[in-house]
Structures are given as C-alpha cells and as structure tokens.
Coordinates of C-alpha atoms and ligand atoms in Angstrom, one line a residue:
M1 CA -57.8 -46.3 -74.5
S2 CA -55.6 -43.0 -75.2
E3 CA -52.6 -45.0 -73.8
R4 CA -51.5 -47.2 -76.5
P5 CA -48.3 -49.6 -77.2
L6 CA -45.0 -48.2 -78.2
P7 CA -43.4 -49.6 -81.5
A8 CA -42.2 -52.7 -80.7
A9 CA -38.9 -52.0 -82.2
E10 CA -38.3 -49.1 -80.1
V11 CA -39.0 -50.5 -77.1
L12 CA -37.1 -53.8 -77.8
G13 CA -34.5 -51.8 -79.1
A14 CA -33.4 -50.2 -76.2
V15 CA -33.9 -53.1 -73.6
P16 CA -30.8 -54.1 -71.9
R17 CA -29.9 -57.4 -73.2
R18 CA -26.6 -58.3 -70.7
L19 CA -26.1 -59.8 -67.2
H20 CA -25.5 -56.3 -64.9
V21 CA -22.9 -57.2 -62.4
G22 CA -21.2 -55.0 -59.9
G23 CA -22.4 -51.9 -61.7
L24 CA -21.5 -52.6 -65.4
W25 CA -23.6 -54.4 -68.0
R26 CA -21.4 -57.4 -69.5
D27 CA -21.9 -60.4 -71.4
A28 CA -22.1 -63.9 -70.8
E29 CA -19.1 -65.8 -70.8
G30 CA -18.6 -66.7 -74.3
C31 CA -21.2 -64.3 -75.2
R32 CA -23.8 -67.0 -75.2
T33 CA -27.2 -65.5 -76.0
F34 CA -30.5 -67.3 -76.2
A35 CA -33.8 -65.7 -77.9
V36 CA -37.0 -64.4 -76.3
T37 CA -39.9 -65.1 -78.1
D38 CA -43.5 -63.6 -78.4
P39 CA -46.1 -65.9 -77.1
A40 CA -48.3 -64.5 -79.2
T41 CA -46.7 -65.3 -82.7
G42 CA -44.2 -67.8 -81.6
S43 CA -41.7 -65.2 -83.1
A44 CA -38.3 -64.2 -81.7
L45 CA -37.8 -60.4 -80.1
V46 CA -34.2 -60.4 -78.9
E47 CA -31.4 -62.4 -77.8
V48 CA -30.6 -61.9 -74.2
A49 CA -27.3 -63.4 -72.6
D50 CA -27.1 -66.8 -71.2
A51 CA -25.1 -66.6 -68.2
A52 CA -23.1 -69.7 -67.1
P53 CA -22.6 -70.7 -63.6
G54 CA -19.1 -68.2 -63.4
D55 CA -21.8 -65.2 -64.1
A56 CA -23.6 -66.2 -61.4
R57 CA -21.1 -66.1 -58.8
A58 CA -19.7 -63.1 -60.0
A59 CA -22.8 -61.3 -59.7
L60 CA -23.2 -62.9 -55.8
D61 CA -19.5 -61.4 -55.4
A62 CA -20.7 -58.3 -56.4
A63 CA -23.4 -58.3 -53.9
R64 CA -21.2 -59.4 -51.4
A65 CA -18.9 -56.6 -52.1
A66 CA -21.8 -54.2 -51.7
Q67 CA -23.6 -55.7 -49.0
R68 CA -21.3 -53.3 -45.8
A69 CA -21.9 -50.3 -47.3
W70 CA -25.3 -50.6 -48.4
G71 CA -26.4 -52.3 -45.6
G72 CA -25.0 -49.2 -43.4
S73 CA -26.3 -46.3 -45.8
A74 CA -29.1 -44.2 -44.4
P75 CA -32.5 -45.4 -44.3
A76 CA -33.8 -41.7 -45.8
E77 CA -31.4 -42.5 -48.7
R78 CA -32.6 -45.8 -49.6
A79 CA -36.1 -44.6 -49.1
A80 CA -35.4 -41.6 -51.6
L81 CA -34.0 -43.8 -54.4
L82 CA -36.9 -46.0 -54.3
R83 CA -39.0 -43.4 -54.4
A84 CA -36.9 -41.8 -57.7
A85 CA -37.4 -45.2 -58.9
D86 CA -41.3 -45.4 -58.4
A87 CA -41.6 -41.8 -60.0
A88 CA -39.2 -43.2 -63.2
L89 CA -41.6 -46.2 -63.2
R90 CA -44.7 -44.6 -63.7
A91 CA -42.7 -42.1 -66.3
E92 CA -42.1 -44.8 -68.5
R93 CA -45.4 -46.6 -67.8
L94 CA -46.4 -47.5 -71.7
R95 CA -42.5 -48.6 -72.4
F96 CA -42.7 -51.0 -69.6
A97 CA -46.3 -52.3 -70.5
T98 CA -45.1 -52.5 -74.0
L99 CA -42.0 -54.9 -72.8
I100 CA -44.6 -56.8 -70.8
V101 CA -46.9 -57.4 -73.7
L102 CA -44.2 -58.8 -76.0
E103 CA -42.9 -61.1 -73.7
T104 CA -46.0 -62.4 -72.2
G105 CA -48.7 -61.6 -74.8
K106 CA -51.2 -60.3 -71.7
P107 CA -54.0 -57.7 -72.7
W108 CA -52.9 -54.0 -72.8
S109 CA -54.6 -53.2 -69.8
E110 CA -53.4 -55.9 -67.9
A111 CA -49.8 -54.7 -69.1
L112 CA -50.8 -51.4 -67.8
G113 CA -52.2 -52.4 -64.4
E114 CA -48.8 -54.7 -63.9
V115 CA -46.4 -51.8 -64.0
D116 CA -48.7 -49.8 -61.6
Y117 CA -49.1 -52.4 -59.0
A118 CA -44.8 -53.0 -59.8
A119 CA -44.8 -49.1 -58.8
D120 CA -46.8 -49.4 -55.8
Y121 CA -44.0 -51.9 -54.1
L122 CA -41.5 -49.3 -54.7
R123 CA -43.7 -46.5 -53.0
W124 CA -44.7 -48.6 -50.1
Y125 CA -41.2 -49.8 -49.2
A126 CA -39.9 -46.3 -49.9
E127 CA -42.0 -45.4 -47.2
E128 CA -41.3 -48.5 -45.0
A129 CA -37.2 -47.8 -45.2
V130 CA -37.7 -45.4 -42.5
R131 CA -40.1 -47.1 -40.1
L132 CA -38.0 -50.1 -39.2
P133 CA -39.1 -51.2 -35.9
G134 CA -37.1 -51.7 -33.0
R135 CA -37.2 -51.2 -29.0
Y136 CA -34.8 -50.2 -26.1
G137 CA -36.1 -51.7 -22.5
Q138 CA -35.3 -52.8 -18.8
A139 CA -34.4 -56.4 -18.3
P140 CA -36.3 -58.3 -15.8
T141 CA -33.3 -57.7 -13.2
G142 CA -34.0 -54.1 -13.3
S143 CA -30.1 -53.7 -14.3
G144 CA -30.2 -54.7 -17.6
R145 CA -31.5 -53.1 -20.6
M146 CA -32.1 -55.1 -23.7
I147 CA -31.7 -53.1 -27.4
V148 CA -33.6 -54.9 -30.1
T149 CA -32.8 -54.3 -33.8
R150 CA -33.3 -55.1 -36.9
A151 CA -30.3 -55.6 -39.4
P152 CA -30.7 -56.7 -43.4
V153 CA -30.2 -60.4 -43.8
G154 CA -27.7 -59.4 -46.7
P155 CA -26.8 -60.5 -50.1
C156 CA -30.2 -62.3 -51.5
L157 CA -31.0 -64.0 -54.7
L158 CA -34.5 -63.4 -56.2
I159 CA -36.1 -66.1 -58.9
A160 CA -39.0 -65.0 -60.5
P161 CA -41.3 -66.2 -62.7
W162 CA -42.8 -65.2 -66.2
N163 CA -46.4 -64.4 -65.6
F164 CA -46.2 -60.9 -64.0
P165 CA -42.1 -60.6 -65.4
L166 CA -42.1 -56.9 -63.4
A167 CA -44.3 -56.7 -60.6
M168 CA -43.2 -60.3 -59.2
V169 CA -39.5 -58.8 -59.4
A170 CA -40.6 -55.5 -58.3
R171 CA -41.9 -57.5 -54.8
K172 CA -38.7 -58.6 -54.1
V173 CA -36.5 -56.0 -55.2
A174 CA -38.1 -53.4 -53.3
P175 CA -38.3 -54.8 -49.8
A176 CA -34.7 -55.9 -50.3
L177 CA -33.3 -52.3 -51.0
A178 CA -35.7 -51.0 -48.2
A179 CA -33.9 -53.3 -45.5
G180 CA -30.7 -52.9 -46.7
C181 CA -29.7 -56.4 -48.6
T182 CA -27.9 -55.9 -51.8
V183 CA -29.6 -58.6 -54.6
V184 CA -29.2 -60.9 -57.3
V185 CA -31.9 -60.9 -59.7
K186 CA -33.0 -63.8 -61.7
P187 CA -36.0 -63.6 -63.6
A188 CA -37.6 -66.5 -65.9
E189 CA -36.0 -67.4 -69.2
Q190 CA -39.6 -67.0 -70.8
A191 CA -39.9 -63.3 -70.1
P192 CA -36.7 -61.5 -68.9
L193 CA -37.0 -57.8 -70.4
A194 CA -39.3 -56.3 -68.0
A195 CA -37.0 -57.4 -65.3
L196 CA -34.0 -56.3 -67.3
A197 CA -35.3 -53.3 -68.2
L198 CA -35.9 -52.3 -64.2
V199 CA -32.4 -53.1 -63.5
G200 CA -31.5 -50.8 -66.0
L201 CA -33.7 -47.9 -64.9
L202 CA -32.4 -48.6 -61.0
A203 CA -28.9 -48.1 -62.3
G204 CA -29.4 -44.7 -64.2
L205 CA -30.4 -43.7 -60.7
D206 CA -27.1 -43.4 -59.2
L207 CA -27.8 -47.1 -57.2
P208 CA -24.4 -48.1 -55.8
A209 CA -22.3 -50.6 -58.2
G210 CA -23.0 -54.1 -57.2
V211 CA -26.2 -53.4 -54.9
V212 CA -28.7 -54.6 -57.4
N213 CA -27.4 -57.2 -60.5
I214 CA -29.2 -59.4 -62.7
V215 CA -28.5 -63.1 -64.3
T216 CA -30.6 -64.5 -67.4
T217 CA -30.0 -67.9 -68.5
T218 CA -31.7 -70.7 -69.5
A219 CA -30.1 -73.3 -67.4
P220 CA -31.1 -72.0 -63.8
A221 CA -30.5 -75.4 -62.3
Q222 CA -27.1 -75.1 -63.2
V223 CA -26.0 -71.6 -63.1
V224 CA -28.2 -70.5 -60.0
E225 CA -29.0 -72.9 -58.0
P226 CA -25.3 -73.7 -57.1
L227 CA -25.8 -70.1 -55.1
L228 CA -27.5 -71.4 -52.7
R229 CA -24.4 -73.3 -51.5
E230 CA -22.7 -70.6 -51.4
P231 CA -22.1 -68.9 -47.8
A232 CA -21.9 -65.4 -49.1
L233 CA -25.9 -65.7 -50.0
R234 CA -27.9 -65.4 -46.7
K235 CA -31.3 -65.1 -48.4
V236 CA -33.6 -67.2 -51.0
S237 CA -37.0 -65.5 -52.0
F238 CA -38.5 -67.6 -54.9
T239 CA -41.6 -67.4 -56.8
G240 CA -42.7 -70.0 -59.2
S241 CA -43.6 -73.7 -59.0
T242 CA -44.3 -75.9 -55.9
A243 CA -42.0 -78.3 -57.8
V244 CA -39.1 -76.2 -58.2
G245 CA -39.8 -74.7 -54.8
R246 CA -39.5 -78.0 -52.7
R247 CA -36.0 -78.8 -54.7
L248 CA -34.8 -75.2 -53.7
L249 CA -35.9 -75.6 -50.0
A250 CA -33.8 -79.0 -49.9
V251 CA -30.7 -77.4 -51.2
A252 CA -30.9 -74.2 -48.8
A253 CA -31.7 -76.8 -45.8
D254 CA -27.9 -77.5 -46.1
G255 CA -26.8 -74.1 -45.4
V256 CA -29.6 -73.3 -43.3
L257 CA -30.4 -70.6 -45.6
R258 CA -33.3 -68.1 -44.9
T259 CA -36.3 -68.7 -47.5
S260 CA -39.2 -67.0 -48.9
M261 CA -41.6 -69.5 -51.5
E262 CA -44.6 -68.0 -53.3
L263 CA -45.6 -71.2 -54.5
G264 CA -48.1 -72.3 -56.7
G265 CA -52.3 -72.5 -55.9
N266 CA -55.3 -74.2 -56.7
A267 CA -57.7 -71.4 -55.5
P268 CA -61.2 -72.9 -54.5
F269 CA -64.2 -70.1 -55.6
V270 CA -67.0 -70.7 -53.1
V271 CA -70.4 -69.6 -54.1
F272 CA -73.3 -69.9 -51.7
A273 CA -76.8 -70.1 -53.3
D274 CA -77.5 -66.9 -51.3
A275 CA -75.1 -64.7 -53.4
D276 CA -75.4 -61.8 -55.0
L277 CA -75.1 -64.0 -58.6
D278 CA -74.1 -61.6 -60.7
H279 CA -71.8 -59.8 -58.7
A280 CA -70.2 -63.1 -58.6
V281 CA -70.2 -64.4 -61.9
E282 CA -68.2 -60.9 -62.6
Q283 CA -66.0 -61.9 -59.6
A284 CA -65.5 -65.0 -61.3
L285 CA -64.8 -63.6 -64.6
Y286 CA -61.8 -61.6 -63.2
A287 CA -60.5 -64.3 -60.8
K288 CA -60.4 -67.0 -63.6
L289 CA -59.4 -64.7 -66.7
R290 CA -57.2 -62.2 -65.4
N291 CA -53.4 -63.2 -67.3
G292 CA -55.7 -65.4 -69.2
G293 CA -55.7 -67.9 -66.0
E294 CA -52.0 -67.6 -65.8
A295 CA -51.9 -66.6 -62.1
C296 CA -51.1 -68.0 -59.0
T297 CA -54.5 -66.4 -57.7
A298 CA -56.2 -68.0 -60.0
A299 CA -60.0 -69.4 -59.2
N300 CA -59.4 -73.1 -60.1
R301 CA -62.1 -74.8 -58.5
M302 CA -65.6 -73.4 -58.8
L303 CA -67.1 -74.6 -55.9
V304 CA -71.2 -73.4 -56.3
E305 CA -74.0 -74.6 -54.1
R306 CA -76.1 -77.1 -56.1
P307 CA -79.2 -75.0 -56.4
V308 CA -77.7 -72.2 -58.4
A309 CA -74.4 -74.3 -59.8
R310 CA -76.0 -74.6 -63.2
E311 CA -77.0 -70.8 -63.4
F312 CA -73.8 -70.1 -62.3
A313 CA -71.8 -72.5 -64.8
E314 CA -74.5 -70.9 -67.7
R315 CA -74.0 -67.3 -66.9
L316 CA -70.1 -67.4 -66.7
A317 CA -69.8 -69.4 -70.1
A318 CA -71.9 -66.6 -71.8
R319 CA -69.5 -64.3 -70.5
M320 CA -66.6 -66.1 -70.9
A321 CA -67.7 -66.6 -74.5
Q322 CA -67.8 -63.0 -75.3
R323 CA -63.6 -62.8 -74.6
R324 CA -61.6 -61.3 -77.6
V325 CA -58.5 -63.9 -78.0
G326 CA -55.8 -62.2 -79.3
P327 CA -52.6 -60.7 -79.0
G328 CA -52.4 -58.4 -76.1
S329 CA -51.2 -55.5 -78.4
D330 CA -54.7 -55.6 -80.0
L331 CA -56.4 -53.0 -78.1
A332 CA -59.9 -55.0 -79.2
C333 CA -58.4 -58.2 -77.3
D334 CA -59.0 -59.4 -73.9
L335 CA -57.8 -62.4 -73.6
G336 CA -54.2 -63.7 -74.3
P337 CA -52.1 -66.4 -75.4
L338 CA -50.6 -69.0 -72.9
I339 CA -46.7 -69.0 -72.1
D340 CA -45.8 -71.3 -74.7
E341 CA -47.0 -74.9 -76.4
R342 CA -46.5 -77.1 -73.1
A343 CA -48.7 -74.8 -71.4
V344 CA -51.3 -75.4 -73.8
A345 CA -50.8 -79.4 -73.9
K346 CA -51.2 -79.3 -70.3
V347 CA -54.5 -77.0 -70.3
D348 CA -55.6 -79.2 -72.9
G349 CA -54.7 -82.3 -71.2
L350 CA -56.8 -81.4 -67.7
V351 CA -59.4 -80.4 -70.1
A352 CA -59.8 -83.8 -72.0
D353 CA -59.2 -85.9 -68.6
A354 CA -62.4 -83.7 -67.3
V355 CA -64.7 -84.5 -69.6
A356 CA -63.6 -88.5 -70.0
S357 CA -64.8 -88.5 -66.8
G358 CA -68.0 -86.6 -67.1
A359 CA -67.9 -83.1 -67.1
E360 CA -69.7 -80.9 -69.6
V361 CA -68.3 -78.5 -71.8
L362 CA -70.4 -75.0 -72.1
T363 CA -68.6 -73.3 -74.2
G364 CA -64.5 -73.6 -75.4
G365 CA -62.9 -76.9 -74.9
G366 CA -59.6 -76.8 -76.9
R367 CA -56.7 -75.0 -78.3
I368 CA -57.3 -72.1 -81.2
D369 CA -55.2 -72.9 -84.3
G370 CA -53.1 -70.5 -85.9
P371 CA -50.0 -69.0 -84.5
G372 CA -49.4 -68.3 -81.2
H373 CA -50.5 -70.5 -78.1
F374 CA -54.2 -69.6 -77.7
Y375 CA -56.4 -71.6 -75.9
A376 CA -60.3 -70.7 -75.8
P377 CA -62.1 -69.1 -72.7
T378 CA -63.3 -72.8 -71.7
V379 CA -66.3 -73.6 -69.1
L380 CA -66.6 -77.4 -67.5
A381 CA -69.4 -77.9 -65.6
D382 CA -70.5 -81.2 -63.2
V383 CA -67.0 -81.7 -62.9
P384 CA -66.1 -84.9 -61.1
R385 CA -64.6 -84.4 -57.5
A386 CA -62.0 -86.8 -58.6
A387 CA -60.9 -85.3 -62.1
R388 CA -57.4 -84.1 -62.5
I389 CA -58.4 -80.9 -63.1
V390 CA -59.8 -80.6 -59.4
H391 CA -56.9 -81.2 -58.1
E392 CA -54.2 -79.6 -60.0
E393 CA -53.0 -75.9 -60.9
I394 CA -54.7 -75.4 -64.2
F395 CA -52.9 -72.1 -65.4
G396 CA -55.2 -71.3 -68.1
P397 CA -58.8 -70.3 -68.8
V398 CA -60.4 -72.9 -68.0
A399 CA -63.1 -72.4 -65.7
A400 CA -64.0 -76.0 -63.7
I401 CA -67.7 -75.9 -61.9
V402 CA -68.2 -78.4 -59.0
A403 CA -71.8 -78.4 -56.9
F404 CA -71.7 -79.0 -53.1
D405 CA -74.6 -79.3 -50.6
D406 CA -73.8 -77.1 -47.8
E407 CA -71.6 -74.9 -45.8
Q408 CA -69.4 -78.0 -43.9
E409 CA -69.2 -79.6 -47.5
A410 CA -68.1 -76.1 -49.3
V411 CA -64.9 -75.8 -46.4
E412 CA -64.4 -79.7 -46.4
L413 CA -64.0 -79.3 -50.3
A414 CA -62.2 -76.1 -50.5
N415 CA -59.4 -77.3 -48.0
A416 CA -58.9 -80.8 -50.0
S417 CA -55.7 -79.5 -51.6
E418 CA -52.2 -79.7 -51.2
Y419 CA -52.3 -75.9 -51.8
G420 CA -53.6 -73.0 -49.8
L421 CA -52.9 -69.5 -51.2
V422 CA -55.8 -68.0 -51.5
A423 CA -59.8 -68.9 -51.3
Y424 CA -63.1 -66.6 -52.6
V425 CA -66.7 -66.7 -50.8
F426 CA -69.6 -65.4 -52.1
T427 CA -72.3 -65.0 -50.0
R428 CA -74.7 -62.1 -48.5
D429 CA -74.7 -63.9 -44.6
L430 CA -72.0 -61.6 -43.5
G431 CA -71.7 -64.4 -40.4
R432 CA -71.0 -67.3 -43.0
A433 CA -68.8 -65.3 -44.8
L434 CA -66.6 -65.0 -41.8
R435 CA -67.4 -67.9 -40.4
V436 CA -66.0 -69.7 -44.0
G437 CA -63.6 -67.2 -44.3
E438 CA -61.6 -68.4 -41.2
A439 CA -62.2 -72.1 -41.9
V440 CA -60.2 -72.2 -45.3
E441 CA -56.8 -73.2 -45.1
A442 CA -55.3 -70.2 -47.3
G443 CA -53.0 -67.5 -46.5
M444 CA -55.8 -64.8 -48.5
V445 CA -59.3 -64.9 -48.9
G446 CA -61.4 -62.7 -50.5
L447 CA -64.6 -62.1 -49.2
N448 CA -66.9 -61.3 -52.0
K449 CA -64.3 -59.6 -54.0
A450 CA -61.8 -61.3 -56.4
A451 CA -59.2 -58.5 -56.9
I452 CA -57.0 -59.0 -53.3
A453 CA -53.2 -57.9 -54.2
S454 CA -51.7 -54.9 -52.7
A455 CA -48.3 -53.3 -51.9
A456 CA -50.1 -52.6 -48.3
A457 CA -51.4 -56.4 -47.8
P458 CA -49.2 -59.7 -47.2
F459 CA -49.4 -61.5 -50.0
G460 CA -48.9 -65.4 -49.7
G461 CA -49.4 -69.1 -48.6
V462 CA -49.8 -71.9 -46.1
K463 CA -49.4 -75.5 -46.7
A464 CA -47.8 -76.1 -50.3
S465 CA -48.3 -73.0 -51.7
G466 CA -45.4 -71.6 -49.9
L467 CA -43.3 -70.0 -47.0
G468 CA -43.6 -66.0 -45.6
R469 CA -45.5 -63.2 -47.3
E470 CA -44.5 -60.2 -50.0
G471 CA -46.2 -57.2 -49.4
G472 CA -47.2 -55.1 -46.1
P473 CA -44.8 -54.2 -43.5
E474 CA -44.8 -58.2 -43.3
G475 CA -43.1 -57.9 -46.2
I476 CA -39.9 -56.4 -45.1
E477 CA -39.3 -58.8 -42.3
E478 CA -38.6 -61.2 -44.9
Y479 CA -35.5 -59.4 -45.1
L480 CA -34.2 -58.4 -41.7
E481 CA -32.9 -60.3 -39.1
T482 CA -33.8 -59.4 -35.4
R483 CA -30.4 -58.2 -33.1
Y484 CA -30.0 -58.4 -29.3
L485 CA -28.0 -56.0 -27.6
A486 CA -27.5 -57.0 -23.6
F487 CA -25.8 -54.6 -21.0
D488 CA -25.9 -53.6 -17.6
V489 CA -26.1 -49.8 -16.6
Ligands
NAD501 P1 -41.2 -72.4 -62.3 O1 -40.7 -72.7 -61.1 O2 -40.7 -73.0 -63.5 O3 -40.0 -71.4 -62.6 C1 -39.7 -70.2 -61.8 C2 -38.3 -69.6 -61.8 O4 -37.6 -70.7 -60.8 C3 -38.1 -69.3 -63.2 O5 -37.5 -68.3 -63.0 C4 -37.0 -70.2 -63.3 O6 -35.9 -70.0 -64.5 C5 -36.5 -70.7 -61.9 N1 -36.0 -71.7 -61.9 C6 -36.2 -72.9 -62.2 N2 -35.8 -74.0 -61.7 C7 -34.6 -73.2 -61.2 C8 -33.8 -74.1 -60.3 N3 -33.4 -75.5 -60.0 N4 -32.7 -73.5 -59.5 C9 -32.9 -72.1 -59.7 N5 -34.1 -71.3 -60.3 C10 -34.8 -72.2 -61.2 O7 -42.1 -71.7 -62.5 P2 -43.3 -70.6 -63.4 O8 -43.4 -71.4 -64.9 O9 -41.8 -69.7 -64.2 O10 -44.7 -69.8 -62.9 C11 -45.2 -70.6 -62.5 C12 -45.6 -71.0 -61.3 O11 -45.5 -69.9 -60.5 C13 -47.0 -71.2 -60.8 O12 -47.0 -72.3 -60.3 C14 -47.6 -70.1 -60.0 O13 -48.3 -70.7 -59.4 C15 -46.4 -69.8 -59.5 N6 -46.9 -68.1 -59.1 C16 -46.6 -68.0 -57.5 C17 -46.9 -66.8 -57.1 C18 -47.1 -66.8 -55.8 O14 -46.9 -65.8 -55.4 N7 -47.5 -67.7 -54.9 C19 -46.8 -65.6 -58.5 C20 -46.7 -66.2 -59.5 C21 -46.5 -67.4 -59.7

C-alpha cells in the first residue's frame, strides 16, 4: 500500500486539544484535561480539554447566537462551505486516517475508508443544501393559497460514539449545516481526536463563529445531558448505546425536544442452503470483522440453514483464523484491538457463557495477552438459542452460529430481538430474498451483500435500534421543520 500513516508525533502535535466555542479555541473551566489513550498499547496519546457544565452551556449559547444568521444564509453558501470541507478532508486523508488509527487502533485500510465515508457525507449534503423541498398550492376553498416550506430546526446537540469517530460526526454535522442549523458537537471521550480535527478543518474555512462548536468531557451525564433541558436547544442527534439513548429520550420528553437516535444492533446474518457459500463466507467475514466487530451493523447472530451450518462454520473459522491481529498502524495487520479493557471483559463473558451452555469453539475463544486490548477472532458453532451472545450486542470479533430448519423459522429467529437495525440475507432464490427481506424487522437489509452503508442511503433502525435516519434525502429532514403559510387571494 503506497499510502502510509504519517508520523504519530507530527499528527498529534497538530491536533486541536481545546474546546471550540463561538469561533475561539479555549481551555475548559479550571484548565482541566483528560488523556486519550491508544487501545493498541494502552499508552496515553495526548491530553484534551475536560469541559465543565458551564463550558457546555457557553457552547450552546454560541450556537444560539449564530443560529439566526446561519439559518438565513443562502443555501448555495452553505453548499459551497460543505464542498470546501469535502475537498479539504480528502486532501488531508492521511492525517485524519492516522488520527483514527491512533485513537481506535483500527486497521489502516479501514481508517482510510472511514475518511472517505465521512467526506461522502459532506459532499452529499453539499448537494442537498440547494434542494430543500417546498410547495405552493391552491387550497380546497379555491381562494386560499398554501405555501409549505422547510426551515432549520435550530441549534442541535450532536453526540457521537467512539467506533467511527470521524464518520459518525460527519454524518450529523453535514446535514445539520446544510439545513441551516448551528451545532454543538460532543465526541466520545475514548476517541475525540478526529472530531476535534474535523472542527479545526471547518473552522479554517471561514465558517461564521458559533456555527460549529465542540465540547469534550469525561462526564457527559453531568456536563452535556443538562443541555437537553435548555430551551435554546432544539434537537439532539445521538449515536451510541440503547441504554444511554433511552435515558436521553426520557430527558428530551420533558422539553418535547426533537430527537434522532442511532442505537445498538443485533444483526441477524441469515444464510440459506441454496446460497453461494463462498460469497456468503466472504461477506460474513466483512460483516463480522469490519472495525473488529465494533460496529452497530456487525453481524451478531449467524443464522444458517442446518444442511450447510457446519460447512459454513468451518469455512468461516478457517478464514477468521487467518486474520493478523495487531495495531492498525502495522500495515501487516488486519484486525485491531477492542477499545478498552471493559470491552474485552464483556466479549469474554459472552463467549464463556455460550461455551458453558454448550457452544463449540472452532477458532479463538479468548483474549490475547500482552499490551493493548486484543481479542482472538472467534467462531462458535452450535450456539444454543438461549445463550446471552444471541441476544446481546457482542461488539467484538466473535461469530455465533445458530442453525435453523426452514424459512419461517429463520424469520422468527431473526425477529426474536429487541433490536432492528440491519439484517443480512443470503440465498440464490430472488423471491425468497425479497420475502425474507420484507419480513425481517430491520431498518436496513443487505440482500447477498454486507457493505450497505452509503451517504446516499437512509441509515437507521426500528425497535430498540432507534428513531430517525441519517444519510440520503431522509437524513436532512431530521434537521428541518415543516412550516405552512396560509393566505387568501
Ligand atoms: P455510549 O452510549 O456509551 O456513548 C455514546 C456517546 O454518548 C459518547 O459520546 C458518550 O460520551 C455520550 N454519553 C454517554 N452518556 C451520556 C449522557 N448521559 N448524556 C450525554 N451524552 C452521553 O456508546 P459507545 O460505547 O460510545 O458506542 C457504542 C454503541 O453505539 C453501540 O451500542 C453501537 O451499536 C452504537 N452505535 C450505533 C450506531 C448506529 O448508527 N445505530 C453507529 C455506531 C455505534
């Protein structure tokens, strides 16, 4: 690969570490900071600002002060800014990918892919900014006229997780800015660096002060959650765990605050006996090991029709065992660490429970000793349906294989989850693909395909996987209010 990570010291030396509020970089109250660590080594990378509640309020004040002018700006101006951001991000691809590798440990090729994916949102919403829908029409009375327009909802709080520290932020910032909303960005404390760098990039593009603000903190419940009670805040867009999403929804209910919730998943990966098994195994490898399994779209339950279940499990185990586990900065490695020790302990607990209840380990099955938070790529065959691993989000490189007997049972098993983000269906029978694709309770379905995310498509789930969509024309609607003007001629 000709593109290589940049020297860590150079990239870390240039990354913003302070809060960005009202167009200025400033320290947190009391100059408090916290360390961001490299999950591949456990060692500290840099210290960033650790905001206090007053800092978060100041960021929201700045967003509120900037809202009127930004919301009234020409859509073409907002489009031009997002186009410039897209170009700048692609020009800085190596710098951003290096930051992502340092703070998450993910493989270099995946970090590069994440930068491209993030830039795709900036580009897509640059194009959408000038296409906001509206209508003018005659009312049924004949003399009446109706004008329906879209207006920005107002200042937004954008809360992101650590697993895609750049793309999850870009996926929110781009449609919000395109719609004319000002924002307060709150990246995850485990991986705030790419988000800080993105805000730095935007700030360098003559963005009016206060349009984009960023707050980093180790105490989100005390520092950021109170913003949901502030009347100045008009919307919260959250990506993270279902537990925190539920809590934020409860707080948002008080102020009848608009919300978008991209929450956890438990994706079924359904393989019928008539599927192209070579293809299904390769796609399963992607659906399971992308981001080391730390993806909301990760295949969590591999549901395989009984006649091919053993062969599928063995072939997947052989492919997973070939993965070279190590830090993303080592280009020879293609499976990175988990984010922290807590994540390793959780994955290990799920594997132990499955094995204790009768599952067979075909490869892996435990943590990898040494520095960093590594877990061996693991395939479990014959997993009992009651095992915890079938019902909980694994968020690690572990494939749990469950056999089924017919199409109806496959659908029942696929739907036996509180989650409904994404499902994958593999079969050569087109009618069955569509039947099962329509019957599974999921916001997204990959038919013979595991890589489904696209800036042009609506990403999001049903049931406990969330509310709302990100991406596509649907994504900008989350940041727009419908307004109706009536008059008689
Ligand atoms: P998390 O819920 O612990 O944290 C997510 C973000 O919320 C972080 O920035 C965190 O600091 C913040 N936060 C936590 N408590 C808060 C509070 N009380 N008030 C305000 N902010 C608060 O999730 P995580 O561990 O960072 O991310 C992993 C989860 O995210 C998984 O469940 C995964 O499925 C989900 N996820 C979903 C999608 C999707 O699009 N559906 C995408 C990526 C990740």
